[in-house]
Amino acid sequence: MVAEFLRARHTQGGHPIPHCATFRRIRYHFCISKVPTGAPMDLRDLRHFLAVAEEGHIGRAAARLHLSQPPLTRHIQALEEKIGAPLFVRTPKGMTLTDAGRTLLEETPNLLTLAQQALERTRLAGQGLIGRLDVGLFGSGVLDVIPRILARFHEERPEVKIVLHNMTKDAQLQALRERRISVGFNRLVPKEADIRIETVLHEPMVVALAASHPLAVRPSLRLSDLEGMPLILYPNVPLRGLAQEVTDAFRAEGVPLRVEQEVQDVVTAVALVAGGFGCCITTRSATSLRLPGVTYRPLRSRHLSDIELSCLYRSDDPSPVVAAFLGVVRAFAQERAATPG
C-alpha cells in the first residue's frame, strides 16, 4: 500500500517510475510483494537469513556466503514473501532486524542444528551404523553360536539396537513375511520363494544322560546303545525339526525307539534328564547347560551325525543394517568352516 501511494505521487507529473527498484532510500520492507504466504522454507533460506542477521550488512553477508549482493537480496525478499512479514529494515549503516526477524533469529540456529543432526543420522542409517535389528531365535540356538554372532555385530555397530524374539520355526517364517523381524535363526528350515536360507554351521549331536548311568563312562554312544532307554524328544512342533530327525535315524538304523516325553525346548528336555526321566539327543551347544547330575557324550550315527543351523531373511530386504549383519554371519560361518570341530 505504501509503495502504491508513493508511486501515485511520483507519477502526477506524467513520468512513471519503476516499481520498488527506485526506492533504494525507502525502508526495505516496503518492497514485499503481495504473494501467497505460508510457503515452506528450506535450509538455504535459513542460512542466508542467518548470515545477513549476524553480519548486519548485505554486502558482508554476501561475501561470507560467496554470493554477489543482488542474488542474496532477492533470496531475502523471497523469504520475507514466504513468511508474509518483513525481517529486516535497511538503514544507512546496514540491515537491522524487525520483531519478526528477531523471532526467526532465535529459532534459526536450533533449526539448522536439528537439520544437520537429521542429515547425519540419515547418513549413518544409510550406512547401517544406526537403526534396529529384530532377530528371531529359538531355544538351543541361544546357548552358544547366536550370542557370539550378536556380540560381534554389536561390537562393530554399537548404535544399532538389537531386539530378540524367541519364536518357533513357523512363527519366525510368518514374522519374516510380515516384516516383524529382520532375520531369524533355526534348523531344518523349509524353502520358501521369498526367504533366503544360509547355513551358519553344522553342529554335532550329543546324548544327554544321567551322570550315574552305566553308559556315562563311555567316550561316545551309538543309537543302538540307547535301545530300550526312555527318550525325551524335542521340539514337539508342527514343522519338521530335531524330533523328526531323531525318529527317522532310529528307524533307519533299525533301533526300537521308546519315547518317554515330548517337550517344546532343549532346556526342558535336559531338565527332565536331570530329573531321571531318561536321556535326550541334542546338539553340542546344549552342553553349556550344566545341570547337576547330567553329562553329555558324543553321538556316533550314520544317519544323525550333525544338524545345520541356518540364518534366514527376506530376499528383497534392502536394509543396510541387515546387509551388515549378514556380513558378520558369513564371516563367522567361514571361520567355523575353516576350524571344524
Short mmCIF file of C-alpha atoms in Angstrom, two decimals:
data_model
loop_
_atom_site.label_atom_id
_atom_site.label_comp_id
_atom_site.label_asym_id
_atom_site.label_seq_id
_atom_site.Cartn_x
_atom_site.Cartn_y
_atom_site.Cartn_z
CA MET A 1 0.00 0.00 0.00
CA VAL A 2 2.76 2.47 0.87
CA ALA A 3 4.63 1.70 -2.36
CA GLU A 4 1.46 2.23 -4.41
CA PHE A 5 0.81 5.53 -2.65
CA LEU A 6 4.33 6.74 -3.38
CA ARG A 7 4.10 5.54 -6.98
CA ALA A 8 0.93 7.56 -7.44
CA ARG A 9 2.56 10.68 -6.08
CA HIS A 10 5.59 10.34 -8.33
CA THR A 11 3.53 9.86 -11.50
CA GLN A 12 1.46 13.02 -11.09
CA GLY A 13 3.83 14.81 -13.41
CA GLY A 14 3.37 12.20 -16.13
CA HIS A 15 6.67 10.46 -15.52
CA PRO A 16 6.06 6.94 -14.13
CA ILE A 17 8.86 5.32 -12.19
CA PRO A 18 9.83 1.59 -11.90
CA HIS A 19 8.18 -0.46 -9.12
CA CYS A 20 10.32 -0.78 -5.95
CA ALA A 21 13.64 -0.55 -7.79
CA THR A 22 13.99 3.20 -7.36
CA PHE A 23 13.12 3.20 -3.70
CA ARG A 24 16.64 2.44 -2.57
CA ARG A 25 16.32 5.00 0.24
CA ILE A 26 12.94 3.70 1.36
CA ARG A 27 12.73 1.11 4.10
CA TYR A 28 13.48 -2.34 2.84
CA HIS A 29 10.24 -3.98 3.95
CA PHE A 30 8.17 -1.74 1.66
CA CYS A 31 9.23 -3.93 -1.29
CA ILE A 32 7.45 -7.11 -0.12
CA SER A 33 5.07 -8.09 -2.90
CA LYS A 34 1.58 -9.38 -2.45
CA VAL A 35 2.07 -13.15 -2.87
CA PRO A 36 0.51 -16.07 -1.01
CA THR A 37 2.29 -16.69 2.30
CA GLY A 38 2.97 -19.95 4.11
CA ALA A 39 5.32 -21.46 1.52
CA PRO A 40 7.87 -23.78 3.17
CA MET A 41 11.33 -22.52 3.98
CA ASP A 42 14.38 -24.52 3.04
CA LEU A 43 17.80 -24.70 4.66
CA ARG A 44 19.29 -22.29 2.13
CA ASP A 45 16.73 -19.68 3.19
CA LEU A 46 17.76 -20.06 6.81
CA ARG A 47 21.49 -19.93 6.08
CA HIS A 48 21.09 -16.78 4.02
CA PHE A 49 18.93 -15.16 6.68
CA LEU A 50 21.39 -16.09 9.44
CA ALA A 51 24.33 -14.61 7.54
CA VAL A 52 22.55 -11.27 6.99
CA ALA A 53 21.29 -11.17 10.57
CA GLU A 54 24.73 -11.89 12.05
CA GLU A 55 26.66 -9.60 9.70
CA GLY A 56 24.07 -6.80 9.78
CA HIS A 57 25.10 -5.89 6.26
CA ILE A 58 24.02 -7.36 2.94
CA GLY A 59 27.46 -6.90 1.36
CA ARG A 60 29.37 -8.63 4.16
CA ALA A 61 26.78 -11.41 4.26
CA ALA A 62 27.11 -11.91 0.51
CA ALA A 63 30.89 -12.15 0.82
CA ARG A 64 30.54 -14.66 3.65
CA LEU A 65 28.22 -16.79 1.52
CA HIS A 66 30.35 -16.37 -1.60
CA LEU A 67 27.47 -14.68 -3.41
CA SER A 68 27.02 -11.35 -5.10
CA GLN A 69 24.67 -8.87 -3.44
CA PRO A 70 21.74 -8.91 -5.90
CA PRO A 71 21.03 -12.68 -5.63
CA LEU A 72 21.25 -12.52 -1.84
CA THR A 73 18.88 -9.56 -1.77
CA ARG A 74 16.41 -11.50 -3.91
CA HIS A 75 16.70 -14.53 -1.63
CA ILE A 76 15.92 -12.43 1.44
CA GLN A 77 12.98 -10.82 -0.33
CA ALA A 78 11.67 -14.25 -1.33
CA LEU A 79 11.99 -15.44 2.27
CA GLU A 80 10.01 -12.45 3.51
CA GLU A 81 7.36 -13.23 0.94
CA LYS A 82 7.16 -16.82 2.17
CA ILE A 83 6.78 -15.67 5.76
CA GLY A 84 4.48 -12.77 4.96
CA ALA A 85 6.34 -10.30 7.16
CA PRO A 86 9.43 -8.09 6.83
CA LEU A 87 12.53 -9.47 8.53
CA PHE A 88 14.92 -6.54 8.06
CA VAL A 89 14.91 -2.76 7.88
CA ARG A 90 17.55 -1.24 5.63
CA THR A 91 19.34 1.66 7.28
CA PRO A 92 22.32 3.77 6.21
CA LYS A 93 24.51 1.56 8.40
CA GLY A 94 23.18 -1.76 7.12
CA MET A 95 20.39 -4.17 7.99
CA THR A 96 18.55 -4.30 11.31
CA LEU A 97 16.09 -6.94 12.38
CA THR A 98 12.37 -6.39 12.75
CA ASP A 99 10.43 -8.12 15.53
CA ALA A 100 9.66 -10.95 13.11
CA GLY A 101 13.34 -11.14 12.18
CA ARG A 102 14.43 -11.34 15.81
CA THR A 103 11.94 -14.17 16.39
CA LEU A 104 13.29 -16.11 13.42
CA LEU A 105 16.86 -15.47 14.54
CA GLU A 106 16.12 -17.09 17.90
CA GLU A 107 14.98 -20.28 16.17
CA THR A 108 17.30 -20.49 13.17
CA PRO A 109 20.41 -21.93 14.92
CA ASN A 110 18.26 -24.63 16.52
CA LEU A 111 16.64 -25.46 13.19
CA LEU A 112 19.97 -25.65 11.40
CA THR A 113 21.41 -27.83 14.16
CA LEU A 114 18.42 -30.18 14.03
CA ALA A 115 18.66 -30.33 10.26
CA GLN A 116 22.37 -31.17 10.45
CA GLN A 117 21.68 -33.85 13.05
CA ALA A 118 18.92 -35.30 10.89
CA LEU A 119 21.24 -35.32 7.89
CA GLU A 120 24.00 -37.03 9.85
CA ARG A 121 21.67 -39.67 11.32
CA THR A 122 20.21 -40.30 7.88
CA ARG A 123 23.72 -40.80 6.52
CA LEU A 124 24.55 -43.21 9.35
CA ALA A 125 21.30 -45.10 8.78
CA GLY A 126 22.14 -45.39 5.10
CA GLN A 127 25.45 -46.99 6.09
CA GLY A 128 23.78 -49.37 8.54
CA LEU A 129 25.54 -47.78 11.51
CA ILE A 130 22.33 -46.93 13.35
CA GLY A 131 18.89 -48.46 13.27
CA ARG A 132 17.20 -51.56 14.61
CA LEU A 133 17.66 -55.27 14.04
CA ASP A 134 14.85 -57.64 15.06
CA VAL A 135 16.17 -61.19 15.39
CA GLY A 136 14.09 -64.35 15.67
CA LEU A 137 15.74 -67.18 17.59
CA PHE A 138 14.93 -70.45 19.32
CA GLY A 139 15.82 -72.46 22.42
CA SER A 140 19.12 -74.23 21.83
CA GLY A 141 20.26 -71.55 19.38
CA VAL A 142 20.82 -69.07 22.20
CA LEU A 143 23.16 -71.38 24.08
CA ASP A 144 26.29 -70.85 22.03
CA VAL A 145 26.51 -69.69 18.41
CA ILE A 146 23.87 -66.98 18.08
CA PRO A 147 25.06 -64.97 21.10
CA ARG A 148 28.58 -64.96 19.65
CA ILE A 149 27.32 -63.61 16.33
CA LEU A 150 25.19 -60.97 18.04
CA ALA A 151 28.09 -59.91 20.26
CA ARG A 152 30.38 -59.49 17.27
CA PHE A 153 27.80 -57.43 15.40
CA HIS A 154 27.16 -55.26 18.47
CA GLU A 155 30.88 -54.65 18.82
CA GLU A 156 31.08 -53.48 15.20
CA ARG A 157 27.87 -51.42 15.24
CA PRO A 158 27.05 -50.48 18.84
CA GLU A 159 24.44 -47.89 17.84
CA VAL A 160 22.19 -50.49 16.20
CA LYS A 161 19.50 -51.64 18.62
CA ILE A 162 19.18 -55.44 18.66
CA VAL A 163 15.75 -56.78 19.65
CA LEU A 164 15.44 -60.53 20.25
CA HIS A 165 12.27 -62.57 19.70
CA ASN A 166 12.06 -66.17 20.93
CA MET A 167 9.96 -67.91 18.26
CA THR A 168 9.18 -71.30 16.83
CA LYS A 169 10.22 -72.01 13.25
CA ASP A 170 6.79 -71.38 11.73
CA ALA A 171 6.41 -68.20 13.80
CA GLN A 172 9.76 -66.94 12.50
CA LEU A 173 8.76 -67.55 8.90
CA GLN A 174 5.46 -65.77 9.42
CA ALA A 175 7.19 -62.86 11.16
CA LEU A 176 9.64 -62.55 8.27
CA ARG A 177 6.82 -62.49 5.74
CA GLU A 178 5.06 -59.80 7.77
CA ARG A 179 8.32 -57.85 8.27
CA ARG A 180 8.09 -58.06 12.05
CA ILE A 181 11.61 -59.46 12.28
CA SER A 182 14.66 -58.77 10.12
CA VAL A 183 16.43 -62.12 10.34
CA GLY A 184 15.88 -65.46 12.00
CA PHE A 185 17.93 -68.45 13.12
CA ASN A 186 16.65 -72.01 13.03
CA ARG A 187 17.24 -75.57 11.88
CA LEU A 188 15.76 -77.57 9.00
CA VAL A 189 14.06 -74.54 7.52
CA PRO A 190 11.69 -75.33 4.62
CA LYS A 191 12.32 -73.48 1.38
CA GLU A 192 10.08 -70.54 0.54
CA ALA A 193 10.09 -68.32 -2.54
CA ASP A 194 10.89 -65.01 -0.83
CA ILE A 195 13.02 -66.30 2.06
CA ARG A 196 16.78 -66.81 1.75
CA ILE A 197 18.39 -69.50 3.87
CA GLU A 198 22.13 -69.58 4.57
CA THR A 199 23.87 -72.28 6.58
CA VAL A 200 25.86 -70.93 9.50
CA LEU A 201 27.36 -74.24 10.64
CA HIS A 202 26.74 -77.96 11.06
CA GLU A 203 26.55 -78.78 14.74
CA PRO A 204 27.50 -82.25 16.07
CA MET A 205 24.96 -84.27 18.05
CA VAL A 206 25.35 -85.44 21.64
CA VAL A 207 23.42 -87.56 24.10
CA ALA A 208 22.43 -86.00 27.43
CA LEU A 209 22.06 -88.66 30.12
CA ALA A 210 22.33 -89.10 33.84
CA ALA A 211 25.90 -88.99 35.09
CA SER A 212 25.15 -92.10 37.16
CA HIS A 213 24.02 -94.15 34.16
CA PRO A 214 26.35 -97.03 33.15
CA LEU A 215 26.63 -95.60 29.61
CA ALA A 216 28.09 -92.37 31.01
CA VAL A 217 31.53 -93.98 31.29
CA ARG A 218 31.77 -94.49 27.53
CA PRO A 219 33.60 -91.87 25.43
CA SER A 220 30.81 -91.85 22.81
CA LEU A 221 27.46 -93.52 22.15
CA ARG A 222 25.62 -95.08 19.22
CA LEU A 223 21.88 -95.23 18.68
CA SER A 224 21.96 -98.96 19.36
CA ASP A 225 23.31 -98.19 22.84
CA LEU A 226 20.09 -96.32 23.57
CA GLU A 227 17.77 -99.22 22.74
CA GLY A 228 15.15 -99.59 25.45
CA MET A 229 16.13 -96.35 27.19
CA PRO A 230 13.34 -93.80 27.76
CA LEU A 231 13.94 -90.89 25.38
CA ILE A 232 12.89 -87.27 25.70
CA LEU A 233 12.14 -85.70 22.30
CA TYR A 234 12.00 -82.04 21.35
CA PRO A 235 10.74 -79.86 19.83
CA ASN A 236 7.14 -81.02 19.68
CA VAL A 237 6.08 -78.57 16.93
CA PRO A 238 4.22 -78.81 13.58
CA LEU A 239 7.17 -78.19 11.24
CA ARG A 240 9.89 -80.78 10.80
CA GLY A 241 12.65 -80.46 13.35
CA LEU A 242 15.10 -82.35 15.52
CA ALA A 243 12.44 -84.70 16.91
CA GLN A 244 11.65 -85.99 13.42
CA GLU A 245 15.35 -86.31 12.60
CA VAL A 246 15.89 -88.44 15.71
CA THR A 247 12.87 -90.62 14.97
CA ASP A 248 13.98 -91.17 11.36
CA ALA A 249 17.53 -92.05 12.44
CA PHE A 250 16.31 -94.71 14.88
CA ARG A 251 14.08 -96.16 12.17
CA ALA A 252 16.85 -96.11 9.56
CA GLU A 253 19.24 -97.98 11.87
CA GLY A 254 16.59 -100.45 12.97
CA VAL A 255 16.71 -99.45 16.62
CA PRO A 256 13.42 -99.50 18.58
CA LEU A 257 12.53 -96.07 19.95
CA ARG A 258 10.96 -95.61 23.36
CA VAL A 259 9.60 -92.07 23.78
CA GLU A 260 9.08 -91.06 27.40
CA GLN A 261 8.26 -87.35 26.94
CA GLU A 262 7.82 -84.83 24.11
CA VAL A 263 8.63 -81.25 25.08
CA GLN A 264 8.99 -77.85 23.44
CA ASP A 265 12.60 -76.88 24.09
CA VAL A 266 16.04 -78.09 25.00
CA VAL A 267 16.09 -76.59 28.48
CA THR A 268 13.00 -78.58 29.48
CA ALA A 269 14.43 -81.71 27.87
CA VAL A 270 17.73 -81.52 29.75
CA ALA A 271 15.92 -80.65 32.97
CA LEU A 272 13.90 -83.86 32.61
CA VAL A 273 17.15 -85.77 32.09
CA ALA A 274 18.38 -84.28 35.37
CA GLY A 275 15.13 -85.42 36.96
CA GLY A 276 15.72 -89.02 35.91
CA PHE A 277 13.09 -89.25 33.16
CA GLY A 278 15.50 -90.60 30.55
CA CYS A 279 18.06 -89.44 28.01
CA CYS A 280 17.91 -86.81 25.28
CA ILE A 281 19.59 -86.42 21.89
CA THR A 282 20.51 -82.80 21.34
CA THR A 283 23.13 -80.53 19.78
CA ARG A 284 26.58 -79.87 21.20
CA SER A 285 25.59 -76.30 22.13
CA ALA A 286 23.33 -77.80 24.80
CA THR A 287 26.40 -78.91 26.74
CA SER A 288 26.55 -75.36 28.10
CA LEU A 289 23.54 -76.33 30.22
CA ARG A 290 25.42 -77.53 33.29
CA LEU A 291 22.62 -79.10 35.26
CA PRO A 292 23.56 -81.23 38.28
CA GLY A 293 23.61 -84.94 37.54
CA VAL A 294 23.68 -84.54 33.73
CA THR A 295 26.57 -85.47 31.46
CA TYR A 296 26.96 -85.39 27.68
CA ARG A 297 28.52 -87.88 25.30
CA PRO A 298 29.13 -87.51 21.53
CA LEU A 299 26.69 -89.44 19.32
CA ARG A 300 28.14 -91.66 16.58
CA SER A 301 25.46 -92.29 13.97
CA ARG A 302 25.44 -92.80 10.21
CA HIS A 303 22.10 -91.02 9.93
CA LEU A 304 22.35 -88.36 12.62
CA SER A 305 25.89 -87.06 12.91
CA ASP A 306 25.10 -83.33 12.85
CA ILE A 307 22.39 -80.80 12.10
CA GLU A 308 22.65 -77.41 10.44
CA LEU A 309 21.97 -74.03 11.96
CA SER A 310 20.67 -71.58 9.36
CA CYS A 311 20.14 -67.85 9.10
CA LEU A 312 17.00 -66.81 7.24
CA TYR A 313 15.99 -63.42 5.88
CA ARG A 314 13.84 -61.81 3.20
CA SER A 315 15.37 -61.88 -0.26
CA ASP A 316 14.04 -58.38 -1.03
CA ASP A 317 15.19 -56.68 2.17
CA PRO A 318 17.20 -53.55 1.23
CA SER A 319 18.18 -52.68 4.80
CA PRO A 320 21.87 -51.78 5.20
CA VAL A 321 21.63 -52.98 8.81
CA VAL A 322 20.55 -56.43 7.62
CA ALA A 323 23.30 -56.43 4.98
CA ALA A 324 25.90 -55.59 7.64
CA PHE A 325 24.57 -58.30 9.95
CA LEU A 326 24.68 -60.89 7.18
CA GLY A 327 28.30 -59.92 6.60
CA VAL A 328 29.05 -60.81 10.22
CA VAL A 329 27.12 -64.09 9.92
CA ARG A 330 29.01 -65.10 6.77
CA ALA A 331 32.38 -64.24 8.28
CA PHE A 332 31.53 -66.34 11.33
CA ALA A 333 30.41 -69.23 9.12
CA GLN A 334 33.67 -69.11 7.16
CA GLU A 335 35.73 -69.12 10.35
CA ARG A 336 33.86 -72.11 11.75
CA ALA A 337 34.15 -73.99 8.45
CA ALA A 338 37.91 -73.41 8.49
CA THR A 339 38.20 -74.79 12.04
CA PRO A 340 35.86 -77.80 12.22
CA GLY A 341 35.15 -79.47 15.50
#
